[in-house]
């Protein structure tokens, strides 16, 4: 009790001193808290002023997701022009417009409106060709053409582009650069164009989780500008049939393992629609695409052409490309239907993974690709294809420079010009690849670590009764896709054109992108409001709706609704 009285005096001067000390300490603590809270609130207010998120963070993201059907439109083909940015811009506007039109303005779920990439190219050139143009013009727009732009221009030039969403049929896209400015009566078309919009805001994010949140919140695509990479393969010069045709070997540029090597660069993607970067790589350019979804469960076999390397990647983004209908359907990457049904939608005759090799000894005797296909076949759109795959030279294969670099110059040789040559991959006798539907192709690896090999082919002239064996220089399956095209082919449908970016490839590309220069990785979404008179149910007499009406009439894109795994009827 004595100790208690000493520590906590109840009377006299000591008690008064204690009370004053206690009050002072409480006041100091409260004041400190007020200052702390004030600083926190002030800083937080400044942060909020700087960045206003336009989406909510989803606590439990789904394993897979695709934007709604009303926001999906078919892929297109930019041709030989570097106008991917224009396709991404018009593609985003198409998604926003069609989604609004189908939800609130009575447009059919099976039709869609397509906008003109040609108009965006022409108008951006006009906008950036004036004295003292906007500083945004120089970020990508460096010459008098429509190449190398940015999807974010949709926001940066929002004060002038609000009438540029012109229906495609009013000003069709021209696939070659010398036709960049062709659009008859463009000014008249713009004046009477009913489709007008306002870009209210832009949201740009930089991580996988933020991209996913943006897709879920907006139900619209996310634009993506990124680097394109080439895989690099090194092979000993001694393995070439003629070293004098290769500059690396002639100049002895790359010493390797007691010899000299040469390098081959090939694209990081194949005709099957998968981007795959492994090993050494160089950046080769910049490309823009639309991210429309993801699938965390989809497995991709990495280095699919390297049977000695057992790698795989799980999960990635689904992207809408502008390279025509190569690749797969969005539903395939979502695992929404069977592979048999996908073969009906996107048969991909141009990818090596669907080429059936032929038994050489059998073919020498019968010259019959059906008899010598080892019993393998494909069923595409209710038709059975029994034959082994017969190939012919691509246009690239007839160019000696390209053909030599790709490891097979036979088609480009002077003595073979004008001939109707036919080729086939040889099959290994009595050997099949595990887990695939086709026999193993006869190859001999020259670089097992990287997957390069010499491929055993057979060659004959169309109509001839004799065939001979021919062996390539070291090459890869992806390079064969550039050298050959199938004689018999079924075109992919308009449901195709979607590619898959595994997450690890996505991360690798983003980490290397800044090596390219002043561009930057960017994942952007735009808040768009269309004027009511932009839609057919809100017509204004001052505008011409004929092109818009034609779009709805000619463009059909029916939602897929397969019943069971085997039905293969394709909506028309």
Short mmCIF file of N, CA and C in Angstrom, two decimals, residues 364-422:
data_model
loop_
_atom_site.label_atom_id
_atom_site.label_comp_id
_atom_site.label_asym_id
_atom_site.label_seq_id
_atom_site.Cartn_x
_atom_site.Cartn_y
_atom_site.Cartn_z
N UNK A 364 6.98 -44.34 -102.69
CA UNK A 364 7.77 -44.63 -103.89
C UNK A 364 7.09 -45.68 -104.75
N UNK A 365 6.39 -46.61 -104.11
CA UNK A 365 5.75 -47.68 -104.84
C UNK A 365 4.39 -47.28 -105.41
N UNK A 366 3.60 -46.54 -104.63
CA UNK A 366 2.20 -46.29 -105.03
C UNK A 366 1.91 -44.86 -105.43
N UNK A 367 2.73 -43.90 -104.99
CA UNK A 367 2.48 -42.47 -105.20
C UNK A 367 1.06 -42.11 -104.72
N UNK A 368 0.62 -42.77 -103.65
CA UNK A 368 -0.73 -42.57 -103.13
C UNK A 368 -0.63 -42.08 -101.68
N UNK A 369 -0.98 -40.81 -101.47
CA UNK A 369 -0.83 -40.20 -100.15
C UNK A 369 -1.81 -40.78 -99.14
N UNK A 370 -2.93 -41.32 -99.61
CA UNK A 370 -3.90 -41.92 -98.69
C UNK A 370 -3.39 -43.26 -98.17
N UNK A 371 -2.90 -44.10 -99.06
CA UNK A 371 -2.40 -45.41 -98.66
C UNK A 371 -1.18 -45.30 -97.74
N UNK A 372 -0.42 -44.24 -97.89
CA UNK A 372 0.87 -44.15 -97.20
C UNK A 372 0.86 -43.19 -96.01
N UNK A 373 -0.34 -42.85 -95.52
CA UNK A 373 -0.46 -41.92 -94.39
C UNK A 373 -0.50 -42.64 -93.05
N UNK A 374 -0.12 -43.91 -93.05
CA UNK A 374 -0.03 -44.68 -91.80
C UNK A 374 -1.37 -44.81 -91.08
N UNK A 375 -2.46 -44.69 -91.83
CA UNK A 375 -3.79 -44.86 -91.25
C UNK A 375 -4.34 -43.64 -90.55
N UNK A 376 -3.64 -42.52 -90.61
CA UNK A 376 -4.10 -41.31 -89.91
C UNK A 376 -4.92 -40.43 -90.84
N UNK A 377 -5.82 -39.66 -90.24
CA UNK A 377 -6.69 -38.78 -91.01
C UNK A 377 -7.23 -37.68 -90.11
N UNK A 378 -7.90 -36.71 -90.72
CA UNK A 378 -8.58 -35.64 -89.97
C UNK A 378 -10.02 -35.54 -90.45
N UNK A 379 -10.90 -35.11 -89.55
CA UNK A 379 -12.27 -34.79 -89.93
C UNK A 379 -12.47 -33.30 -89.69
N UNK A 380 -12.77 -32.59 -90.76
CA UNK A 380 -12.94 -31.14 -90.69
C UNK A 380 -14.26 -30.77 -91.35
N UNK A 381 -15.12 -30.12 -90.59
CA UNK A 381 -16.42 -29.68 -91.10
C UNK A 381 -17.17 -30.82 -91.80
N UNK A 382 -17.24 -31.94 -91.09
CA UNK A 382 -17.98 -33.14 -91.51
C UNK A 382 -17.37 -33.85 -92.70
N UNK A 383 -16.16 -33.48 -93.10
CA UNK A 383 -15.50 -34.15 -94.22
C UNK A 383 -14.22 -34.81 -93.73
N UNK A 384 -13.99 -36.05 -94.20
CA UNK A 384 -12.83 -36.81 -93.76
C UNK A 384 -11.67 -36.58 -94.73
N UNK A 385 -10.50 -36.23 -94.16
CA UNK A 385 -9.29 -36.03 -94.95
C UNK A 385 -8.32 -37.15 -94.61
N UNK A 386 -8.26 -38.15 -95.50
CA UNK A 386 -7.46 -39.35 -95.25
C UNK A 386 -6.00 -39.18 -95.62
N UNK A 387 -5.70 -38.28 -96.53
CA UNK A 387 -4.36 -38.20 -97.09
C UNK A 387 -3.33 -37.69 -96.10
N UNK A 388 -2.08 -38.12 -96.34
CA UNK A 388 -0.97 -37.42 -95.73
C UNK A 388 -0.92 -36.03 -96.35
N UNK A 389 -0.27 -35.12 -95.68
CA UNK A 389 -0.30 -33.72 -96.11
C UNK A 389 0.70 -33.47 -97.23
N UNK A 390 0.20 -33.08 -98.38
CA UNK A 390 1.04 -32.71 -99.51
C UNK A 390 1.23 -31.20 -99.50
N UNK A 391 2.49 -30.77 -99.63
CA UNK A 391 2.84 -29.37 -99.51
C UNK A 391 3.37 -28.82 -100.83
N UNK A 392 3.33 -27.50 -100.96
CA UNK A 392 3.94 -26.82 -102.10
C UNK A 392 4.75 -25.63 -101.59
N UNK A 393 5.58 -25.06 -102.45
CA UNK A 393 6.44 -23.95 -102.05
C UNK A 393 5.61 -22.71 -101.76
N UNK A 394 5.94 -22.03 -100.68
CA UNK A 394 5.34 -20.73 -100.41
C UNK A 394 6.04 -19.67 -101.25
N UNK A 395 5.48 -18.48 -101.31
CA UNK A 395 6.14 -17.40 -102.04
C UNK A 395 7.46 -17.04 -101.38
N UNK A 396 7.52 -17.09 -100.05
CA UNK A 396 8.76 -16.79 -99.35
C UNK A 396 9.85 -17.79 -99.70
N UNK A 397 9.46 -19.06 -99.90
CA UNK A 397 10.44 -20.11 -100.21
C UNK A 397 11.08 -19.91 -101.58
N UNK A 398 10.45 -19.12 -102.45
CA UNK A 398 10.99 -18.87 -103.79
C UNK A 398 11.99 -17.72 -103.81
N UNK A 399 12.15 -17.06 -102.66
CA UNK A 399 13.13 -15.98 -102.53
C UNK A 399 14.40 -16.56 -101.92
N UNK A 400 15.51 -16.53 -102.67
CA UNK A 400 16.73 -17.21 -102.25
C UNK A 400 17.25 -16.71 -100.91
N UNK A 401 17.18 -15.41 -100.67
CA UNK A 401 17.69 -14.86 -99.41
C UNK A 401 16.92 -15.42 -98.22
N UNK A 402 15.59 -15.38 -98.31
CA UNK A 402 14.78 -15.89 -97.21
C UNK A 402 14.92 -17.40 -97.08
N UNK A 403 14.87 -18.09 -98.22
CA UNK A 403 14.90 -19.55 -98.20
C UNK A 403 16.20 -20.07 -97.59
N UNK A 404 17.32 -19.45 -97.96
CA UNK A 404 18.60 -19.87 -97.40
C UNK A 404 18.64 -19.67 -95.90
N UNK A 405 18.13 -18.52 -95.45
CA UNK A 405 18.11 -18.23 -94.02
C UNK A 405 17.23 -19.21 -93.26
N UNK A 406 16.17 -19.69 -93.91
CA UNK A 406 15.23 -20.60 -93.25
C UNK A 406 15.66 -22.06 -93.36
N UNK A 407 16.75 -22.34 -94.08
CA UNK A 407 17.30 -23.68 -94.08
C UNK A 407 16.88 -24.58 -95.22
N UNK A 408 16.26 -24.01 -96.28
CA UNK A 408 15.83 -24.86 -97.39
C UNK A 408 15.64 -23.99 -98.63
N UNK A 409 16.62 -24.04 -99.55
CA UNK A 409 16.58 -23.16 -100.73
C UNK A 409 16.14 -23.86 -102.00
N UNK A 410 15.64 -25.09 -101.89
CA UNK A 410 15.31 -25.90 -103.06
C UNK A 410 14.32 -25.20 -103.99
N UNK A 411 13.31 -24.57 -103.41
CA UNK A 411 12.28 -23.92 -104.23
C UNK A 411 12.82 -22.69 -104.95
N UNK A 412 13.89 -22.09 -104.41
CA UNK A 412 14.43 -20.85 -104.98
C UNK A 412 15.51 -21.09 -106.02
N UNK A 413 15.95 -22.32 -106.18
CA UNK A 413 17.02 -22.60 -107.14
C UNK A 413 16.56 -22.34 -108.57
N UNK A 414 17.49 -21.87 -109.37
CA UNK A 414 17.17 -21.49 -110.75
C UNK A 414 16.58 -22.65 -111.53
N UNK A 415 17.12 -23.85 -111.34
CA UNK A 415 16.65 -25.01 -112.12
C UNK A 415 15.25 -25.46 -111.73
N UNK A 416 14.75 -24.98 -110.60
CA UNK A 416 13.41 -25.39 -110.15
C UNK A 416 12.33 -24.35 -110.39
N UNK A 417 12.71 -23.20 -110.91
CA UNK A 417 11.73 -22.15 -111.16
C UNK A 417 10.75 -22.58 -112.25
N UNK A 418 9.49 -22.36 -112.03
CA UNK A 418 8.46 -22.73 -112.99
C UNK A 418 7.93 -24.14 -112.82
N UNK A 419 8.55 -24.94 -111.98
CA UNK A 419 8.10 -26.31 -111.76
C UNK A 419 6.99 -26.34 -110.71
N UNK A 420 6.04 -27.25 -110.88
CA UNK A 420 4.99 -27.47 -109.88
C UNK A 420 5.47 -28.55 -108.91
N UNK A 421 6.29 -28.13 -107.97
CA UNK A 421 6.89 -29.08 -107.04
C UNK A 421 5.93 -29.43 -105.91
N UNK A 422 6.03 -30.67 -105.47
CA UNK A 422 5.23 -31.15 -104.35
C UNK A 422 6.17 -31.78 -103.32
#
